[in-house]
mmCIF file of C-alpha atoms and ligand atoms in Angstrom:
data_model
loop_
_atom_site.group_PDB
_atom_site.id
_atom_site.type_symbol
_atom_site.label_atom_id
_atom_site.label_comp_id
_atom_site.label_asym_id
_atom_site.label_seq_id
_atom_site.Cartn_x
_atom_site.Cartn_y
_atom_site.Cartn_z
ATOM 1 C CA UNK A 1 63.896 106.623 105.805
ATOM 2 C CA UNK A 2 65.679 109.112 103.509
ATOM 3 C CA UNK A 3 65.801 108.049 99.875
ATOM 4 C CA UNK A 4 68.584 108.308 97.343
ATOM 5 C CA UNK A 5 67.276 110.767 94.782
ATOM 6 C CA UNK A 6 68.590 111.342 91.310
ATOM 7 C CA UNK A 7 68.781 115.025 90.631
ATOM 8 C CA UNK A 8 69.013 116.405 87.143
ATOM 9 C CA UNK A 9 72.536 116.211 85.833
ATOM 10 C CA UNK A 10 74.153 119.651 85.533
ATOM 11 C CA UNK A 11 73.936 121.190 82.073
ATOM 12 C CA UNK A 12 77.722 120.951 81.641
ATOM 13 C CA UNK A 13 77.779 117.178 82.103
ATOM 14 C CA UNK A 14 80.596 115.642 80.105
ATOM 15 C CA UNK A 15 82.998 118.553 80.362
ATOM 16 C CA UNK A 16 85.094 117.982 83.427
ATOM 17 C CA UNK A 17 86.641 121.422 83.697
ATOM 18 C CA UNK A 18 83.229 123.059 83.690
ATOM 19 C CA UNK A 19 81.983 120.589 86.246
ATOM 20 C CA UNK A 20 84.964 121.523 88.343
ATOM 21 C CA UNK A 21 84.215 125.227 87.960
ATOM 22 C CA UNK A 22 80.610 124.605 88.973
ATOM 23 C CA UNK A 23 81.554 122.723 92.149
ATOM 24 C CA UNK A 24 79.899 123.812 95.378
ATOM 25 C CA UNK A 25 82.149 126.059 97.449
ATOM 26 C CA UNK A 26 80.203 126.846 100.606
ATOM 27 C CA UNK A 27 78.643 124.739 103.362
ATOM 28 C CA UNK A 28 75.338 126.602 103.017
ATOM 29 C CA UNK A 29 75.130 125.852 99.291
ATOM 30 C CA UNK A 30 76.002 122.238 99.968
ATOM 31 C CA UNK A 31 73.284 121.887 102.583
ATOM 32 C CA UNK A 32 70.748 123.509 100.275
ATOM 33 C CA UNK A 33 71.688 121.130 97.469
ATOM 34 C CA UNK A 34 70.767 118.149 99.654
ATOM 35 C CA UNK A 35 67.607 119.649 101.121
ATOM 36 C CA UNK A 36 69.075 120.666 104.484
ATOM 37 C CA UNK A 37 69.731 123.964 106.229
ATOM 38 C CA UNK A 38 72.139 125.290 108.852
ATOM 39 C CA UNK A 39 69.366 124.833 111.456
ATOM 40 C CA UNK A 40 69.314 121.094 110.742
ATOM 41 C CA UNK A 41 72.913 120.944 111.908
ATOM 42 C CA UNK A 42 72.463 123.077 115.023
ATOM 43 C CA UNK A 43 75.771 123.579 116.867
ATOM 44 C CA UNK A 44 77.595 121.357 114.400
ATOM 45 C CA UNK A 45 77.283 123.968 111.658
ATOM 46 C CA UNK A 46 80.217 126.174 110.696
ATOM 47 C CA UNK A 47 80.279 128.683 107.881
ATOM 48 C CA UNK A 48 84.025 129.341 107.786
ATOM 49 C CA UNK A 49 86.869 126.892 107.583
ATOM 50 C CA UNK A 50 90.625 126.998 107.114
ATOM 51 C CA UNK A 51 90.239 124.142 104.616
ATOM 52 C CA UNK A 52 87.679 125.357 102.063
ATOM 53 C CA UNK A 53 84.535 123.511 101.036
ATOM 54 C CA UNK A 54 84.750 122.033 97.553
ATOM 55 C CA UNK A 55 82.277 119.445 96.246
ATOM 56 C CA UNK A 56 81.489 118.763 92.566
ATOM 57 C CA UNK A 57 77.833 118.343 91.629
ATOM 58 C CA UNK A 58 78.105 114.776 90.273
ATOM 59 C CA UNK A 59 79.209 113.716 93.770
ATOM 60 C CA UNK A 60 76.409 115.711 95.408
ATOM 61 C CA UNK A 61 73.915 113.946 93.131
ATOM 62 C CA UNK A 62 74.727 110.653 94.891
ATOM 63 C CA UNK A 63 73.873 111.990 98.349
ATOM 64 C CA UNK A 64 70.540 111.190 100.012
ATOM 65 C CA UNK A 65 68.253 114.157 100.188
ATOM 66 C CA UNK A 66 67.346 115.384 103.666
ATOM 67 C CA UNK A 67 69.812 113.097 105.463
ATOM 68 C CA UNK A 68 72.405 114.957 107.514
ATOM 69 C CA UNK A 69 74.108 111.635 108.243
ATOM 70 C CA UNK A 70 74.531 110.702 104.593
ATOM 71 C CA UNK A 71 77.934 108.946 104.283
ATOM 72 C CA UNK A 72 78.988 111.038 101.286
ATOM 73 C CA UNK A 73 77.874 114.332 102.772
ATOM 74 C CA UNK A 74 79.780 113.663 106.002
ATOM 75 C CA UNK A 75 83.040 113.273 104.054
ATOM 76 C CA UNK A 76 82.858 116.794 102.644
ATOM 77 C CA UNK A 77 80.751 118.930 104.969
ATOM 78 C CA UNK A 78 82.750 121.058 107.443
ATOM 79 C CA UNK A 79 81.564 120.638 111.021
ATOM 80 C CA UNK A 80 82.290 122.357 114.303
ATOM 81 C CA UNK A 81 84.223 119.258 115.431
ATOM 82 C CA UNK A 82 87.076 120.301 113.113
ATOM 83 C CA UNK A 83 87.850 123.163 115.482
ATOM 84 C CA UNK A 84 88.202 120.956 118.538
ATOM 85 C CA UNK A 85 91.904 120.401 119.196
ATOM 86 C CA UNK A 86 92.774 116.846 120.236
ATOM 87 C CA UNK A 87 96.154 115.830 121.655
ATOM 88 C CA UNK A 88 98.180 113.741 119.190
ATOM 89 C CA UNK A 89 96.614 115.251 116.060
ATOM 90 C CA UNK A 90 99.094 117.414 114.185
ATOM 91 C CA UNK A 91 99.380 119.559 111.054
ATOM 92 C CA UNK A 92 101.701 117.218 109.131
ATOM 93 C CA UNK A 93 101.173 113.667 110.461
ATOM 94 C CA UNK A 94 103.368 112.075 107.790
ATOM 95 C CA UNK A 95 106.114 114.704 107.990
ATOM 96 C CA UNK A 96 105.849 115.252 104.263
ATOM 97 C CA UNK A 97 106.421 118.945 104.157
ATOM 98 C CA UNK A 98 110.061 118.422 103.055
ATOM 99 C CA UNK A 99 110.318 117.534 99.377
ATOM 100 C CA UNK A 100 113.306 116.156 97.366
ATOM 101 C CA UNK A 101 112.622 118.608 94.525
ATOM 102 C CA UNK A 102 109.606 120.883 94.014
ATOM 103 C CA UNK A 103 106.597 118.560 94.050
ATOM 104 C CA UNK A 104 108.697 115.412 94.449
ATOM 105 C CA UNK A 105 108.705 113.095 97.463
ATOM 106 C CA UNK A 106 111.225 110.263 97.470
ATOM 107 C CA UNK A 107 110.147 108.381 100.556
ATOM 108 C CA UNK A 108 110.138 104.845 99.112
ATOM 109 C CA UNK A 109 113.404 103.379 97.724
ATOM 110 C CA UNK A 110 112.178 102.314 94.283
ATOM 111 C CA UNK A 111 109.258 104.706 93.964
ATOM 112 C CA UNK A 112 108.820 108.441 93.860
ATOM 113 C CA UNK A 113 105.711 110.428 94.469
ATOM 114 C CA UNK A 114 105.260 113.270 92.045
ATOM 115 C CA UNK A 115 102.773 115.876 93.176
ATOM 116 C CA UNK A 116 101.703 117.147 89.799
ATOM 117 C CA UNK A 117 98.982 119.444 90.944
ATOM 118 C CA UNK A 118 98.465 121.091 94.254
ATOM 119 C CA UNK A 119 94.689 121.040 94.262
ATOM 120 C CA UNK A 120 91.921 118.476 94.272
ATOM 121 C CA UNK A 121 88.467 118.437 92.750
ATOM 122 C CA UNK A 122 86.999 117.728 96.171
ATOM 123 C CA UNK A 123 88.155 118.671 99.636
ATOM 124 C CA UNK A 124 87.724 115.681 101.930
ATOM 125 C CA UNK A 125 87.487 116.844 105.512
ATOM 126 C CA UNK A 126 89.674 113.997 106.836
ATOM 127 C CA UNK A 127 92.498 114.664 104.349
ATOM 128 C CA UNK A 128 95.982 114.227 105.848
ATOM 129 C CA UNK A 129 97.189 116.977 103.531
ATOM 130 C CA UNK A 130 94.593 119.503 104.659
ATOM 131 C CA UNK A 131 97.353 121.699 106.092
ATOM 132 C CA UNK A 132 99.940 120.985 103.380
ATOM 133 C CA UNK A 133 101.536 124.250 102.199
ATOM 134 C CA UNK A 134 100.356 123.747 98.647
ATOM 135 C CA UNK A 135 101.034 127.381 97.769
ATOM 136 C CA UNK A 136 104.733 126.968 98.553
ATOM 137 C CA UNK A 137 104.799 123.665 96.703
ATOM 138 C CA UNK A 138 102.792 124.667 93.650
ATOM 139 C CA UNK A 139 104.448 122.999 90.690
ATOM 140 C CA UNK A 140 105.045 124.287 87.198
ATOM 141 C CA UNK A 141 106.062 122.442 84.045
ATOM 142 C CA UNK A 142 109.675 123.522 84.769
ATOM 143 C CA UNK A 143 109.419 121.707 88.102
ATOM 144 C CA UNK A 144 108.109 118.631 86.290
ATOM 145 C CA UNK A 145 111.277 118.718 84.165
ATOM 146 C CA UNK A 146 113.392 118.970 87.324
ATOM 147 C CA UNK A 147 111.564 115.939 88.736
ATOM 148 C CA UNK A 148 112.112 114.015 85.489
ATOM 149 C CA UNK A 149 115.861 114.797 85.690
ATOM 150 C CA UNK A 150 115.963 113.643 89.331
ATOM 151 C CA UNK A 151 114.275 110.342 88.411
ATOM 152 C CA UNK A 152 116.474 109.817 85.325
ATOM 153 C CA UNK A 153 119.597 110.107 87.505
ATOM 154 C CA UNK A 154 118.459 107.385 89.931
ATOM 155 C CA UNK A 155 118.316 103.885 88.398
ATOM 156 C CA UNK A 156 116.916 102.415 91.635
ATOM 157 C CA UNK A 157 113.566 104.095 90.864
ATOM 158 C CA UNK A 158 111.266 101.882 88.806
ATOM 159 C CA UNK A 159 107.874 103.386 89.534
ATOM 160 C CA UNK A 160 106.477 106.873 89.475
ATOM 161 C CA UNK A 161 103.369 107.601 91.479
ATOM 162 C CA UNK A 162 101.443 110.598 90.251
ATOM 163 C CA UNK A 163 99.792 112.220 93.209
ATOM 164 C CA UNK A 164 98.764 115.620 94.444
ATOM 165 C CA UNK A 165 96.507 117.183 95.257
ATOM 166 C CA UNK A 166 95.035 115.189 92.423
ATOM 167 C CA UNK A 167 97.230 114.504 89.378
ATOM 168 C CA UNK A 168 94.229 114.335 87.063
ATOM 169 C CA UNK A 169 93.704 118.056 87.695
ATOM 170 C CA UNK A 170 96.373 118.389 84.990
ATOM 171 C CA UNK A 171 95.151 118.716 81.422
ATOM 172 C CA UNK A 172 95.360 115.699 79.140
ATOM 173 C CA UNK A 173 97.987 117.322 76.902
ATOM 174 C CA UNK A 174 100.213 118.123 79.894
ATOM 175 C CA UNK A 175 99.884 114.583 81.193
ATOM 176 C CA UNK A 176 100.739 113.262 77.736
ATOM 177 C CA UNK A 177 103.896 115.424 77.690
ATOM 178 C CA UNK A 178 104.976 114.174 81.104
ATOM 179 C CA UNK A 179 104.267 110.587 80.174
ATOM 180 C CA UNK A 180 106.493 110.914 77.104
ATOM 181 C CA UNK A 181 109.319 112.273 79.261
ATOM 182 C CA UNK A 182 108.966 109.435 81.757
ATOM 183 C CA UNK A 183 108.728 106.809 79.025
ATOM 184 C CA UNK A 184 112.158 107.955 77.884
ATOM 185 C CA UNK A 185 113.683 106.795 81.194
ATOM 186 C CA UNK A 186 114.588 103.145 80.683
ATOM 187 C CA UNK A 187 114.635 102.061 84.328
ATOM 188 C CA UNK A 188 110.987 103.029 84.837
ATOM 189 C CA UNK A 189 108.473 100.230 84.350
ATOM 190 C CA UNK A 190 105.325 101.280 86.148
ATOM 191 C CA UNK A 191 103.165 104.323 86.392
ATOM 192 C CA UNK A 192 100.703 104.676 89.190
ATOM 193 C CA UNK A 193 98.040 107.355 89.356
ATOM 194 C CA UNK A 194 96.447 108.104 92.704
ATOM 195 C CA UNK A 195 93.223 109.931 92.047
ATOM 196 C CA UNK A 196 89.803 110.687 93.431
ATOM 197 C CA UNK A 197 88.850 112.981 90.569
ATOM 198 C CA UNK A 198 87.018 110.391 88.400
ATOM 199 C CA UNK A 199 85.000 109.384 91.457
ATOM 200 C CA UNK A 200 83.653 112.875 92.005
ATOM 201 C CA UNK A 201 83.642 113.895 88.305
ATOM 202 C CA UNK A 202 83.449 110.709 86.190
ATOM 203 C CA UNK A 203 83.749 112.666 82.919
ATOM 204 C CA UNK A 204 87.426 113.220 83.831
ATOM 205 C CA UNK A 205 88.115 109.804 82.314
ATOM 206 C CA UNK A 206 88.192 111.292 78.828
ATOM 207 C CA UNK A 207 88.699 109.062 75.773
ATOM 208 C CA UNK A 208 91.942 110.989 75.095
ATOM 209 C CA UNK A 209 93.326 110.207 78.538
ATOM 210 C CA UNK A 210 92.430 106.542 78.335
ATOM 211 C CA UNK A 211 93.885 106.245 74.825
ATOM 212 C CA UNK A 212 97.185 107.835 75.903
ATOM 213 C CA UNK A 213 97.500 105.541 78.899
ATOM 214 C CA UNK A 214 96.711 102.544 76.725
ATOM 215 C CA UNK A 215 99.521 103.504 74.313
ATOM 216 C CA UNK A 216 102.066 103.769 77.107
ATOM 217 C CA UNK A 217 104.831 101.186 77.459
ATOM 218 C CA UNK A 218 104.231 101.326 81.206
ATOM 219 C CA UNK A 219 102.094 99.031 83.230
ATOM 220 C CA UNK A 220 99.532 101.573 84.370
ATOM 221 C CA UNK A 221 97.796 101.293 87.710
ATOM 222 C CA UNK A 222 95.050 103.690 88.694
ATOM 223 C CA UNK A 223 94.368 103.750 92.414
ATOM 224 C CA UNK A 224 90.991 105.270 93.104
ATOM 225 C CA UNK A 225 89.815 106.550 96.452
ATOM 226 C CA UNK A 226 86.302 105.423 97.309
ATOM 227 C CA UNK A 227 85.117 105.073 100.887
ATOM 228 C CA UNK A 228 81.487 104.048 100.516
ATOM 229 C CA UNK A 229 79.511 101.967 98.028
ATOM 230 C CA UNK A 230 77.097 104.878 97.412
ATOM 231 C CA UNK A 231 79.975 106.666 95.660
ATOM 232 C CA UNK A 232 79.724 104.164 92.809
ATOM 233 C CA UNK A 233 76.792 104.863 90.492
ATOM 234 C CA UNK A 234 76.059 103.846 86.906
ATOM 235 C CA UNK A 235 77.763 106.941 85.499
ATOM 236 C CA UNK A 236 81.037 106.059 87.205
ATOM 237 C CA UNK A 237 80.690 102.363 86.328
ATOM 238 C CA UNK A 238 80.262 103.262 82.660
ATOM 239 C CA UNK A 239 83.295 105.559 82.696
ATOM 240 C CA UNK A 240 85.496 102.913 84.320
ATOM 241 C CA UNK A 241 84.694 100.331 81.662
ATOM 242 C CA UNK A 242 86.954 101.791 78.900
ATOM 243 C CA UNK A 243 89.798 102.084 81.415
ATOM 244 C CA UNK A 244 89.466 98.384 82.183
ATOM 245 C CA UNK A 245 89.289 97.522 78.493
ATOM 246 C CA UNK A 246 92.452 99.570 77.948
ATOM 247 C CA UNK A 247 94.308 97.299 80.372
ATOM 248 C CA UNK A 248 94.595 99.832 83.184
ATOM 249 C CA UNK A 249 94.686 98.076 86.547
ATOM 250 C CA UNK A 250 92.061 99.593 88.816
ATOM 251 C CA UNK A 251 92.578 99.434 92.574
ATOM 252 C CA UNK A 252 90.898 101.194 95.442
ATOM 253 C CA UNK A 253 92.105 102.617 98.688
ATOM 254 C CA UNK A 254 89.628 103.653 101.332
ATOM 255 C CA UNK A 255 90.013 105.377 104.662
ATOM 256 C CA UNK A 256 88.209 103.960 107.671
ATOM 257 C CA UNK A 257 85.963 106.799 108.820
ATOM 258 C CA UNK A 258 83.854 106.863 111.936
ATOM 259 C CA UNK A 259 80.147 107.182 111.188
ATOM 260 C CA UNK A 260 80.729 106.657 107.459
ATOM 261 C CA UNK A 261 82.058 103.173 106.758
ATOM 262 C CA UNK A 262 83.142 101.779 110.150
ATOM 263 C CA UNK A 263 80.743 98.851 110.137
ATOM 264 C CA UNK A 264 80.633 95.421 108.526
ATOM 265 C CA UNK A 265 77.660 96.063 106.226
ATOM 266 C CA UNK A 266 79.256 99.180 104.713
ATOM 267 C CA UNK A 267 82.634 97.559 104.174
ATOM 268 C CA UNK A 268 81.168 94.398 102.625
ATOM 269 C CA UNK A 269 78.977 96.511 100.327
ATOM 270 C CA UNK A 270 82.001 98.599 99.357
ATOM 271 C CA UNK A 271 84.100 95.573 98.397
ATOM 272 C CA UNK A 272 81.256 93.939 96.465
ATOM 273 C CA UNK A 273 80.353 97.134 94.614
ATOM 274 C CA UNK A 274 83.973 97.884 93.763
ATOM 275 C CA UNK A 275 84.446 94.418 92.327
ATOM 276 C CA UNK A 276 81.247 94.728 90.264
ATOM 277 C CA UNK A 277 82.681 97.947 88.836
ATOM 278 C CA UNK A 278 85.989 96.220 87.997
ATOM 279 C CA UNK A 279 87.987 97.738 90.843
ATOM 280 C CA UNK A 280 89.948 95.621 93.333
ATOM 281 C CA UNK A 281 89.903 96.619 97.012
ATOM 282 C CA UNK A 282 93.534 97.302 97.917
ATOM 283 C CA UNK A 283 94.079 99.241 101.120
ATOM 284 C CA UNK A 284 91.955 100.234 104.068
ATOM 285 C CA UNK A 285 93.812 103.061 105.784
ATOM 286 C CA UNK A 286 93.581 103.924 109.411
ATOM 287 C CA UNK A 287 93.088 107.656 109.701
ATOM 288 C CA UNK A 288 96.218 109.777 109.653
ATOM 289 C CA UNK A 289 96.144 111.851 112.805
ATOM 290 C CA UNK A 290 95.809 115.249 111.216
ATOM 291 C CA UNK A 291 94.446 118.089 113.299
ATOM 292 C CA UNK A 292 90.838 118.850 112.481
ATOM 293 C CA UNK A 293 89.956 115.249 111.653
ATOM 294 C CA UNK A 294 89.915 113.552 115.063
ATOM 295 C CA UNK A 295 86.132 113.066 114.893
ATOM 296 C CA UNK A 296 86.658 110.603 111.992
ATOM 297 C CA UNK A 297 89.089 108.371 113.883
ATOM 298 C CA UNK A 298 88.267 104.746 114.693
ATOM 299 C CA UNK A 299 90.194 102.760 117.312
ATOM 300 C CA UNK A 300 92.658 100.262 115.838
ATOM 301 C CA UNK A 301 91.094 97.293 117.648
ATOM 302 C CA UNK A 302 87.727 98.007 115.990
ATOM 303 C CA UNK A 303 89.406 98.161 112.587
ATOM 304 C CA UNK A 304 91.100 94.819 113.294
ATOM 305 C CA UNK A 305 87.771 93.241 114.307
ATOM 306 C CA UNK A 306 86.151 94.629 111.191
ATOM 307 C CA UNK A 307 88.731 93.006 108.918
ATOM 308 C CA UNK A 308 88.372 89.709 110.804
ATOM 309 C CA UNK A 309 84.605 89.830 110.220
ATOM 310 C CA UNK A 310 85.108 90.707 106.551
ATOM 311 C CA UNK A 311 87.258 87.598 106.125
ATOM 312 C CA UNK A 312 84.261 85.534 107.219
ATOM 313 C CA UNK A 313 81.902 87.296 104.795
ATOM 314 C CA UNK A 314 84.007 87.757 101.659
ATOM 315 C CA UNK A 315 86.575 85.884 99.579
ATOM 316 C CA UNK A 316 90.078 86.879 100.618
ATOM 317 C CA UNK A 317 90.712 88.868 97.440
ATOM 318 C CA UNK A 318 87.900 91.249 98.351
ATOM 319 C CA UNK A 319 89.292 92.040 101.792
ATOM 320 C CA UNK A 320 91.575 95.103 101.707
ATOM 321 C CA UNK A 321 94.850 95.235 103.625
ATOM 322 C CA UNK A 322 94.586 97.234 106.808
ATOM 323 C CA UNK A 323 97.444 99.735 106.861
ATOM 324 C CA UNK A 324 98.679 102.794 108.619
ATOM 325 C CA UNK A 325 101.113 105.362 107.304
ATOM 326 C CA UNK A 326 103.880 105.978 109.797
ATOM 327 C CA UNK A 327 106.043 109.060 109.342
ATOM 328 C CA UNK A 328 109.550 108.108 108.231
ATOM 329 C CA UNK A 329 108.697 104.468 107.368
ATOM 330 C CA UNK A 330 109.766 103.264 103.919
ATOM 331 C CA UNK A 331 106.355 101.767 103.144
ATOM 332 C CA UNK A 332 102.870 101.597 104.555
ATOM 333 C CA UNK A 333 102.755 99.629 107.805
ATOM 334 C CA UNK A 334 100.427 96.600 107.616
ATOM 335 C CA UNK A 335 98.371 96.160 110.774
ATOM 336 C CA UNK A 336 98.269 92.694 112.321
ATOM 337 C CA UNK A 337 94.547 91.989 112.530
ATOM 338 C CA UNK A 338 94.893 89.308 115.235
ATOM 339 C CA UNK A 339 97.119 91.193 117.704
HETATM 340 S S1 SF4 B 1 91.053 113.770 97.131
HETATM 341 FE FE1 SF4 B 1 92.653 112.882 98.424
HETATM 342 S S2 SF4 B 1 94.252 114.467 98.544
HETATM 343 FE FE2 SF4 B 1 92.354 115.455 97.770
HETATM 344 S S3 SF4 B 1 91.328 116.240 99.601
HETATM 345 FE FE3 SF4 B 1 90.489 114.196 99.231
HETATM 346 S S4 SF4 B 1 91.764 112.833 100.491
HETATM 347 FE FE4 SF4 B 1 92.883 114.780 100.277
#
């Protein structure tokens, strides 16, 4: 049975930008880091991908050594299956490639999605934005101002969702500037931050960031993205604590991924571990049908059964809502678990 091993923390621990710079950028390096080789993968191995490999070392440190089926490794390791075209899987499953202003999506009536940064700290192989033309949509501070003006002119908007890429790829001082601009718009009441960065590089939750969010007049919600309980270690737990103490609401959204978390034991462990870390399970997403990710898809009826079983094992508040994003819909579409 492979063991979880704790490797030495990288020498730059505590400095998130350096940890980002030191992230693994090739499948071979990634395999080596977890005690595997290309031969262990056989025909599944690919060296080149259209969506690059990117995995920070703190995330790698939580993978089991010598286990090619490790649930964290499988989320980030490119495999041959990505090149198999499946009918129904498309480049832009949510039809998001049209933006209201550079970096701004206004697809919900009272909420806007502001794509602050066009990159992430980790490239998840199942990502629905894996083909998003980030180059064309790269956003500058001038674009942020344009987005602020757009929001200020629309009183029906009460919430701004910072997204990406990953919004926490922005520096603390830039986030502080944006926050000040948004705080000047009276009809805004909530700020939501969708991020996976603190999960893969916990040091991103800097004291400066937490302090600025605590000072804000907004109700701040941070929605993390964690798919498996092994992603939560003591380092992350410790970094989440000040965020909780600062009054930031911590929620989690996970994606149901075949071979990674599509079983009762994994989902129960995820909910329990999230709650222990002060994070409420929020959404369980069915996979967006993006080309290159079909091998992660789980049939809807299995997802429905899984949620039914979770309701028998967990208190209701630890059972996430099963949802699917449907292109053109004004909100996520809840899935009836008894249909
Ligand atoms: S962190 Fe989110 S947006 Fe970035 S690659 Fe992963 S799933 Fe996609």
